[in-house]
CSV table of C-alpha atoms and ligand atoms in Angstrom, one decimal:
chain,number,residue,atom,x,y,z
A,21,UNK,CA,85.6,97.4,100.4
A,22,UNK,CA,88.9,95.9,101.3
A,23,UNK,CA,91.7,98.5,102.3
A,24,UNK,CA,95.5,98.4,101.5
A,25,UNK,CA,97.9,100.5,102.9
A,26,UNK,CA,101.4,100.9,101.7
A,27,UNK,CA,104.5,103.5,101.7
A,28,UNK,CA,107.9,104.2,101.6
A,29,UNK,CA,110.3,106.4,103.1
A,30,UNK,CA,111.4,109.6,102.5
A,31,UNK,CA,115.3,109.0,102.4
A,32,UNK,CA,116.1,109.8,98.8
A,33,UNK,CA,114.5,109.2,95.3
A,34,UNK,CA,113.0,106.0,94.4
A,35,UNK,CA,115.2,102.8,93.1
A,36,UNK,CA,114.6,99.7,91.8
A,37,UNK,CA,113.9,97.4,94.8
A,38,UNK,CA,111.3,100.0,95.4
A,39,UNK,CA,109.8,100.0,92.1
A,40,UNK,CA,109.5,96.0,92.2
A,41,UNK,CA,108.8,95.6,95.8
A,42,UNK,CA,106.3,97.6,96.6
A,43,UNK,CA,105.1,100.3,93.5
A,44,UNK,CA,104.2,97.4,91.1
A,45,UNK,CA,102.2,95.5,93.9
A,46,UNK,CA,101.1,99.4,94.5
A,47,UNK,CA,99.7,99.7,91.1
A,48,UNK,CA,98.7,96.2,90.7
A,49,UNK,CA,95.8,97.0,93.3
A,50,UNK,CA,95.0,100.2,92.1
A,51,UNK,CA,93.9,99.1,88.9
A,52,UNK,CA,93.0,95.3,89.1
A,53,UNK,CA,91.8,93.6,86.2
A,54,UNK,CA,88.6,93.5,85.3
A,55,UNK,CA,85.8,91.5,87.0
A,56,UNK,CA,88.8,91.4,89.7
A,57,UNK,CA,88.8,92.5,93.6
A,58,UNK,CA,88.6,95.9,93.7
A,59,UNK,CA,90.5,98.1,97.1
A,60,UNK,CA,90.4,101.1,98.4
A,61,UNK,CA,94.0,102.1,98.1
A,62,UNK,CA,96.1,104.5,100.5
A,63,UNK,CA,99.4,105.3,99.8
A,64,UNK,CA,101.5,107.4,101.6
A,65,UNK,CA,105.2,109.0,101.8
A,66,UNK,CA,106.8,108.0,105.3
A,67,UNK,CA,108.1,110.9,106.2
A,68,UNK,CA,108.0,110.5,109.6
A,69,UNK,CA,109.2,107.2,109.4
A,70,UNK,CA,112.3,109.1,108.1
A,71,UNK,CA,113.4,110.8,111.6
A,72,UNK,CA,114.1,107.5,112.9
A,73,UNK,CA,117.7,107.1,112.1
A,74,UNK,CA,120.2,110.4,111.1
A,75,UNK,CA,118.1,112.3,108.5
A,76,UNK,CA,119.0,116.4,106.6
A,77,UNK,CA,116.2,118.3,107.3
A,78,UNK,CA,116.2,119.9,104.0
A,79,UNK,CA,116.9,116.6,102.3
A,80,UNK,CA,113.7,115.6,103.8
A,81,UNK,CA,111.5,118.7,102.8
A,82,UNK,CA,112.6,117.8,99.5
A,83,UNK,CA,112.6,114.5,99.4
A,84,UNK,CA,109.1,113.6,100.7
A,85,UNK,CA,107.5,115.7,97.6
A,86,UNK,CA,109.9,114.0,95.6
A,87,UNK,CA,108.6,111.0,96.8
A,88,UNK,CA,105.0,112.0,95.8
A,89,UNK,CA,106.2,112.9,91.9
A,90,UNK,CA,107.8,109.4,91.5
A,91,UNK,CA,104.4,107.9,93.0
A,92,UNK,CA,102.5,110.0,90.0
A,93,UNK,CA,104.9,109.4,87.3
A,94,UNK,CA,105.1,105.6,88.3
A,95,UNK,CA,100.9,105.4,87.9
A,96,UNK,CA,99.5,105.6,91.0
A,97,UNK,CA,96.4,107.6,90.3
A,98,UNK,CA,94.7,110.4,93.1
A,99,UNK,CA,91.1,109.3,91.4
A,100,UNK,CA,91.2,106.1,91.9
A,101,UNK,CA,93.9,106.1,95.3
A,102,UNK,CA,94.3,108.4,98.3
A,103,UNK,CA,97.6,109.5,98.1
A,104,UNK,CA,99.5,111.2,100.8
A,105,UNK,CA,102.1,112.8,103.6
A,106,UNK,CA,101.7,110.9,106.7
A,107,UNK,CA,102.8,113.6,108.7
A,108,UNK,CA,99.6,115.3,107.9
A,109,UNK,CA,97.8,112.9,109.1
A,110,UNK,CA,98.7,113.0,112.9
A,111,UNK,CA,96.4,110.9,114.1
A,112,UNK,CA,98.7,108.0,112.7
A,113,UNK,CA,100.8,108.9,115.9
A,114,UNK,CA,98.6,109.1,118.0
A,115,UNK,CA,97.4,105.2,117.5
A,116,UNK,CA,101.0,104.6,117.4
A,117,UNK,CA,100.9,105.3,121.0
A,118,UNK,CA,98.2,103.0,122.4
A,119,UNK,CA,99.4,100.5,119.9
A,120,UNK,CA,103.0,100.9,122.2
A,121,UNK,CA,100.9,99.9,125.2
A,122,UNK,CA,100.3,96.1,124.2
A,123,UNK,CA,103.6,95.4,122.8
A,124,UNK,CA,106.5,94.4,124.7
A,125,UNK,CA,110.0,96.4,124.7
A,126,UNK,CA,111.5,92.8,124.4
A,127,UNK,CA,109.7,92.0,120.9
A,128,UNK,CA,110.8,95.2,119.5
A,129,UNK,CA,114.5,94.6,120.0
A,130,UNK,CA,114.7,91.1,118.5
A,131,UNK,CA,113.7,92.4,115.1
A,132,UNK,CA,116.1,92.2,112.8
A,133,UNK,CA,115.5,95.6,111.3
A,134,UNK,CA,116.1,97.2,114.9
A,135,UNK,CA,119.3,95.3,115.4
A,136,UNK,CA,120.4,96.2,112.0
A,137,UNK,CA,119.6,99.4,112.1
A,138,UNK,CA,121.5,100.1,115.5
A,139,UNK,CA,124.6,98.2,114.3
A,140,UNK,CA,124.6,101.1,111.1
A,141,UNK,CA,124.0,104.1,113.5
A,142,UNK,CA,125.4,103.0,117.1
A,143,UNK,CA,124.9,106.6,118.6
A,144,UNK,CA,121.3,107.0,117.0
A,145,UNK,CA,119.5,103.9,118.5
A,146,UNK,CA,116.3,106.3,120.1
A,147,UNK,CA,113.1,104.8,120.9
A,148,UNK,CA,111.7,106.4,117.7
A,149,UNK,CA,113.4,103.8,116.2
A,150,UNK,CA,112.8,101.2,118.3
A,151,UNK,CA,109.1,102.3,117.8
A,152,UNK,CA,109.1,102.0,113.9
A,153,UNK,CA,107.5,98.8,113.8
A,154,UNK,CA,104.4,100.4,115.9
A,155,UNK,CA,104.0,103.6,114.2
A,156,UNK,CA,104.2,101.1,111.0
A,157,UNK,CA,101.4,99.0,112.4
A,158,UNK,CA,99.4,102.6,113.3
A,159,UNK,CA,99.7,103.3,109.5
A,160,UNK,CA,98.2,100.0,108.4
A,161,UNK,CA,95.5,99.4,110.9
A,162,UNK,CA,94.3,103.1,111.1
A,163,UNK,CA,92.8,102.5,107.4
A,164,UNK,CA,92.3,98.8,108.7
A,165,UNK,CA,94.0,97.5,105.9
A,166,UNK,CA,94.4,94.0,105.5
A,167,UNK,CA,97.0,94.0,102.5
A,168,UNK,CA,100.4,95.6,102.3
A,169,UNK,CA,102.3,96.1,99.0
A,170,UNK,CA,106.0,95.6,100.2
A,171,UNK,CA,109.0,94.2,99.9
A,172,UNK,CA,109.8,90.9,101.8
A,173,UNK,CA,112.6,92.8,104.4
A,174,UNK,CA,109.4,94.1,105.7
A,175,UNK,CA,107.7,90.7,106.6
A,176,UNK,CA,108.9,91.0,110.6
A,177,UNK,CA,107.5,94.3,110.6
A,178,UNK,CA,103.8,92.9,109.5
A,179,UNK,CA,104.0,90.1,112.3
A,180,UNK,CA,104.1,92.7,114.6
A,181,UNK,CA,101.0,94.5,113.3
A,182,UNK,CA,99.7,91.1,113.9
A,183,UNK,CA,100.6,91.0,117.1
A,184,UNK,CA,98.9,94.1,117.7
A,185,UNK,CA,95.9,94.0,116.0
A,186,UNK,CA,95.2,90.6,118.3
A,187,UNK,CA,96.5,91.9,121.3
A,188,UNK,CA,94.0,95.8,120.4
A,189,UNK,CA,91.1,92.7,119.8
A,190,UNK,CA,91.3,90.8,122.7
A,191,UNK,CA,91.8,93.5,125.5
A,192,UNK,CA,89.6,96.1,124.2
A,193,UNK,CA,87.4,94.8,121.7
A,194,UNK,CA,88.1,96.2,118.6
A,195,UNK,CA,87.9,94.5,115.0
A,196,UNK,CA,91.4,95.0,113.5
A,197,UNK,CA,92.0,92.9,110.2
A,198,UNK,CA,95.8,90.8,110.7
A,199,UNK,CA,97.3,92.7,107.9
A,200,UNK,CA,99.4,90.4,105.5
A,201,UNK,CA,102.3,91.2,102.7
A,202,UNK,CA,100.8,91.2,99.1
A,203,UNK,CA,103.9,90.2,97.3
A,204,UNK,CA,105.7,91.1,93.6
A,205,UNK,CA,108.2,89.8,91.6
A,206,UNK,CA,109.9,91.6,92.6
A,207,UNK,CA,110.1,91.2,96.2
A,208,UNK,CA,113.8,91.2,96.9
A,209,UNK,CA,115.8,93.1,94.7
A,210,UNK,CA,119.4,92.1,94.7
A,211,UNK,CA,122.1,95.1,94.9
A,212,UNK,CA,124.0,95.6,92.5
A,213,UNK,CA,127.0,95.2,94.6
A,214,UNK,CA,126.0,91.2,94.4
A,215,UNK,CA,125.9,91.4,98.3
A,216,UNK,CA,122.8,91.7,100.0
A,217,UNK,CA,119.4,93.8,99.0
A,218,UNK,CA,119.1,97.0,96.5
A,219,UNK,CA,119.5,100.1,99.3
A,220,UNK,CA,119.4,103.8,99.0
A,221,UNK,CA,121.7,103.6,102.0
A,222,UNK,CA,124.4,101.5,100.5
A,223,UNK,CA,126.3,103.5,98.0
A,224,UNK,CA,126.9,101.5,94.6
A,225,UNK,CA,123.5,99.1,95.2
A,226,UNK,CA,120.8,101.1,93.3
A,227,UNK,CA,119.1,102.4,89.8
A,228,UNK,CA,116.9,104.9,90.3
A,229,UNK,CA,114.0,105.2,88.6
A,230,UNK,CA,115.3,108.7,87.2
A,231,UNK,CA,118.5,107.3,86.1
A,232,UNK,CA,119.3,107.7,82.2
A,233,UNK,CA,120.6,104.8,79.7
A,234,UNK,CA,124.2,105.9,80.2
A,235,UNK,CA,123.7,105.9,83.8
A,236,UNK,CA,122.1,102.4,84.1
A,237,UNK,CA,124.5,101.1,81.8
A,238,UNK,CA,127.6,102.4,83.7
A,239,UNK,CA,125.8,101.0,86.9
A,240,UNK,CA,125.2,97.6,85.2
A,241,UNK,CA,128.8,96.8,83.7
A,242,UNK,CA,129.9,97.0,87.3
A,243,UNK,CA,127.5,94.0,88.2
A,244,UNK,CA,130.2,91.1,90.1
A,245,UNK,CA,130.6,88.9,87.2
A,246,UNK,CA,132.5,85.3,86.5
A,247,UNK,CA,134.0,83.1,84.2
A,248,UNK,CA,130.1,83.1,82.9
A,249,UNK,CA,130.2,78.9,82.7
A,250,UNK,CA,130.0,76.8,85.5
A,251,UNK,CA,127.4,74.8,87.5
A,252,UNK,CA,124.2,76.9,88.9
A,253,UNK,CA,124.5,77.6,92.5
A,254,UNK,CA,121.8,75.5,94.7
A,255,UNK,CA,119.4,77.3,97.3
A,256,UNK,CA,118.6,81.2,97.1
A,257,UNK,CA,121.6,81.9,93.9
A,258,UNK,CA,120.5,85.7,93.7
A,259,UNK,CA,122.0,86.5,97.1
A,260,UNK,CA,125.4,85.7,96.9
A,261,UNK,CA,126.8,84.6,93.6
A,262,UNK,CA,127.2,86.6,90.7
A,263,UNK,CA,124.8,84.7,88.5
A,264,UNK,CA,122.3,84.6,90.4
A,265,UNK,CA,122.1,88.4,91.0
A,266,UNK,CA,122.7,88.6,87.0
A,267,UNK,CA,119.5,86.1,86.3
A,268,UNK,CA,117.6,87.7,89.1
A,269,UNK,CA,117.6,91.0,87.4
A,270,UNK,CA,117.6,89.0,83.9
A,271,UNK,CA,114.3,87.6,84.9
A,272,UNK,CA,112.7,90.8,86.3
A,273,UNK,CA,113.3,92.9,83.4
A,274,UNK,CA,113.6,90.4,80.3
A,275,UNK,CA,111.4,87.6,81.5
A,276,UNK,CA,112.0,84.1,82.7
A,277,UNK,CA,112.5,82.5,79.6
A,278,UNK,CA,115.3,85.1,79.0
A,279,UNK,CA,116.4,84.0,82.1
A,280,UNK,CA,116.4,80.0,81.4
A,281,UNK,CA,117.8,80.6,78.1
A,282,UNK,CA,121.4,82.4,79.8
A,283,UNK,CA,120.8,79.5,82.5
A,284,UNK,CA,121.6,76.9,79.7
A,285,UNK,CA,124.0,79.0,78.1
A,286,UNK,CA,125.4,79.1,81.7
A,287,UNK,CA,126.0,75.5,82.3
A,288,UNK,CA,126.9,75.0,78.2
A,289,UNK,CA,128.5,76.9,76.0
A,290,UNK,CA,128.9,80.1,78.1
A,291,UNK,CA,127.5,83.8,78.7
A,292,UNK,CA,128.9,87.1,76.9
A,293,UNK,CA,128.8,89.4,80.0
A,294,UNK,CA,128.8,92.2,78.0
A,295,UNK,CA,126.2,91.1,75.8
A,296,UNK,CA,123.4,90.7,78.3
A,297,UNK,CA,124.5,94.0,80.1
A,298,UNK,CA,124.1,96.0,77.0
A,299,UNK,CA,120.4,94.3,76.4
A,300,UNK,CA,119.6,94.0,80.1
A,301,UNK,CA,120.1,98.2,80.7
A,302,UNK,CA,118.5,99.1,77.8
A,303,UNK,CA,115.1,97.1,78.7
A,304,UNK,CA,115.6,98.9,82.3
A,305,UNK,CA,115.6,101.9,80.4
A,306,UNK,CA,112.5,101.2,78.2
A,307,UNK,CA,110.7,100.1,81.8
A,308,UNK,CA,111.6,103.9,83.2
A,309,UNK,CA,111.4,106.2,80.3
A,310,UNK,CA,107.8,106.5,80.3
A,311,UNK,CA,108.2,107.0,84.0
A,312,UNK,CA,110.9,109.8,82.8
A,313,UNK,CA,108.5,111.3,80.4
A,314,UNK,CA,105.7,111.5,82.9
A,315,UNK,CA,107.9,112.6,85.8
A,316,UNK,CA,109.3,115.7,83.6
A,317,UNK,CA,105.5,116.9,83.2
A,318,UNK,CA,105.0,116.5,86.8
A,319,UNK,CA,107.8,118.8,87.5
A,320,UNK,CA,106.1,121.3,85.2
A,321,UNK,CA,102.6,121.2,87.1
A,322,UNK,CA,103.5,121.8,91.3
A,323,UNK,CA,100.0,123.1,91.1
A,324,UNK,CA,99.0,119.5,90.8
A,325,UNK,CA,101.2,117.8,92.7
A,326,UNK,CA,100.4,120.4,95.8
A,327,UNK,CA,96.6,119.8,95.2
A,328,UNK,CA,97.0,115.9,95.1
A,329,UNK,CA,98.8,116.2,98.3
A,330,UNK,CA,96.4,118.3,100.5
A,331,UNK,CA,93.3,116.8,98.8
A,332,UNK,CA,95.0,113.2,99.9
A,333,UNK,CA,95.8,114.0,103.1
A,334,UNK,CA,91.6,115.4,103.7
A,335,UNK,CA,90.8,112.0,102.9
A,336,UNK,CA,93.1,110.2,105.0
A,337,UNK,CA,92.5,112.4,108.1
A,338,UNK,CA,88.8,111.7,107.3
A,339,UNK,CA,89.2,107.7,107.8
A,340,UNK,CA,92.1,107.9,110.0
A,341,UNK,CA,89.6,109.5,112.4
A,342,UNK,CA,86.8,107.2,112.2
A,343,UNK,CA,89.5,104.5,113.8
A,344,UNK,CA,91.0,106.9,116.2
A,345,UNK,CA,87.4,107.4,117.7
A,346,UNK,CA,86.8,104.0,118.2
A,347,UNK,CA,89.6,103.3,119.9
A,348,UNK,CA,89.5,105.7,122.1
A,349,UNK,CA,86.3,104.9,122.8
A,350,UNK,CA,87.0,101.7,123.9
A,351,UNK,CA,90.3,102.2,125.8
A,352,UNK,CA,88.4,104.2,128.1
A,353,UNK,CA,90.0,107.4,126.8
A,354,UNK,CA,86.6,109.0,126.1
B,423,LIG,P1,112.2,101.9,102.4
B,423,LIG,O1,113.0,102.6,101.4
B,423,LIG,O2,113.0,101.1,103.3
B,423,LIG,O3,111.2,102.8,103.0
B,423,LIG,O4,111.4,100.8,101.6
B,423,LIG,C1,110.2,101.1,100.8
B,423,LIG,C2,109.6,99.9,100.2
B,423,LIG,O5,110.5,99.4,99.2
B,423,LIG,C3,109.3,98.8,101.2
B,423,LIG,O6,108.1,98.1,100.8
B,423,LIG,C4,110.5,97.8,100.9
B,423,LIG,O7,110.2,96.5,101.2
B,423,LIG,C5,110.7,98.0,99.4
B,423,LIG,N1,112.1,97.7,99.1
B,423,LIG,C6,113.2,98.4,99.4
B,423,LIG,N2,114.3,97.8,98.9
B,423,LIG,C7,113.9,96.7,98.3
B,423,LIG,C8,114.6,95.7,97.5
B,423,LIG,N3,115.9,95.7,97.4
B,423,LIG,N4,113.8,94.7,97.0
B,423,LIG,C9,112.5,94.7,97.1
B,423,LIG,N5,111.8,95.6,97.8
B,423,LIG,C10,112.5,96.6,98.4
């Protein structure tokens, strides 16, 4: 069966570029419809991905469990997925390091994300971060996965697991798929800022998915607004002008027609800002209060949660080896 392999960081509780970007594609091939493709699903927490730029050690105890809940409460499923702590699956690592053998130091610091990353955290830029792509490429290609439920900012990341899985193929002779982004609607979810992406490191961007009504409507009014008449910006209008972030989230949360109905109203009579922010946070909040509900039950059963997380990690470890072998094997490390 066809694998997928996807996860997210440990750096704080889930938000909505999250949700969209990667959870829905998540859930999308946990349970596809019927008749459908059917996956063996892994999902894990990044957590070591985490100690790659300036992390709280407690922060990140708690954070990776809390990780796990919003996983459960969001749908993913430990029957039907493996879900799971990749620090508790080593062996992730130690791919990561024979991966770093067939990669150049050059191609890792033209990536974007690396560049970015050190302009944030000048003093921090370690080779653990400089090695996030790889360790992200060990993730994937350890379960051989050929799909990834992510958001787009992660597309360089997946060229080089390309690279790699070529480069593993053709020196040593093993069969790694050449793992490509299984995308959402949600694929790049503007901040609420109106500048750039939705970020749990940019204060003032983010909804989180545990977020009440009064919070998500205090977050919304703030939203950059205009005159709310004009002509439609050309090109790309949800980064950069202030309706196009509006329709972007319009369209994710209240449809497209929605959307093409303010578009008109847009370039014709004119928008009532406050209008669509009051109906646009309340269907936000009817998308997460099931996810509310679910998450509160969650928080009442660690018993669970600790058993979904050592039973997922068994089952990871299990597969994760079965690659690990292999290429040691063929390295000439056995
Ligand atoms: P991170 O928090 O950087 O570990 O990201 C976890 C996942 O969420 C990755 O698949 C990202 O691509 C996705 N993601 C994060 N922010 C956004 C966003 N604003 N829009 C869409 N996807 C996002």
């Amino acid at each position: 069966m066809k694998r997928v392999l996807s996860g997210i960081r440990a750096t704080g509780r889930l938000h909505l570029g999250n949700y969209l970007g990667a959870v829905k594609g998540m859930l999308e091939l946990q349970d596809p419809p019927a008749g459908g493709q059917e996956y063996e699903t892994f999902y894990m927490v990044a957590d070591v991905h985490t100690i790659t730029t300036p992390y709280n050690i407690e922060e990140l105890r708690k954070n990776r469990r809390e990780v796990i809940i919003d996983y459960l409460a969001a749908g993913l499923d430990p029957k039907k997925s493996i879900i799971f702590q990749q620090s508790e699956v080593p062996e992730h690592l130690e791919l990561a390091f024979y991966f770093s053998s067939v990669i150049t130091i050059a191609r890792m610091q033209h990536l974007p994300t690396f560049k970015e990353k050190v302009t944030q955290h000048p003093d921090n830029a370690t080779m653990a971060l400089l090695n996030y792509p790889v360790l992200m490429a060990s993730d994937i290609l350890i379960y051989k996965a050929g799909l990834v439920p992510v958001g787009i900012d992660q597309e360089p990341h997946l060229e080089v697991a390309r690279v790699i899985a070529n480069n593993m193929n053709s020196k040593f002779g093993t069969d790694f798929p050449e793992p490509i982004r299984f995308a959402t609607k949600g694929e790049y979810v503007p901040s609420l800022t109106g500048e750039g992406k939705m970020s749990k490191t940019v204060e003032g961007s983010y909804i989180n998915l545990t977020d009440d009504l009064e919070t998500i409507k205090s977050k919304v009014a703030k939203l950059p607004t205009d005159s709310g008449k004009g002509v439609m910006p050309e090109g790309k209008p949800e980064r950069g002008s202030a309706i196009g972030t509006v329709l972007s989230f319009v369209e994710l949360f209240l449809g497209k027609s929605k959307a093409e109905q303010y578009k008109k109203m847009y370039t014709g009579e004119g928008i009532r800002y406050g209008d669509l922010k009051q109906e646009l946070s309340n269907s936000i909040y009817e998308e997460l209060k099931p996810l509310q509900e679910k998450r509160k039950e969650l928080e009442n059963n660690p018993e669970y949660v600790d058993k979904v997380i050592k039973e997922g990690a068994e089952k990871a470890r299990m597969a994760a080896q079965e690659t690990l072998k292999e290429v040691r094997e063929k390295m000439g490390l056995s």
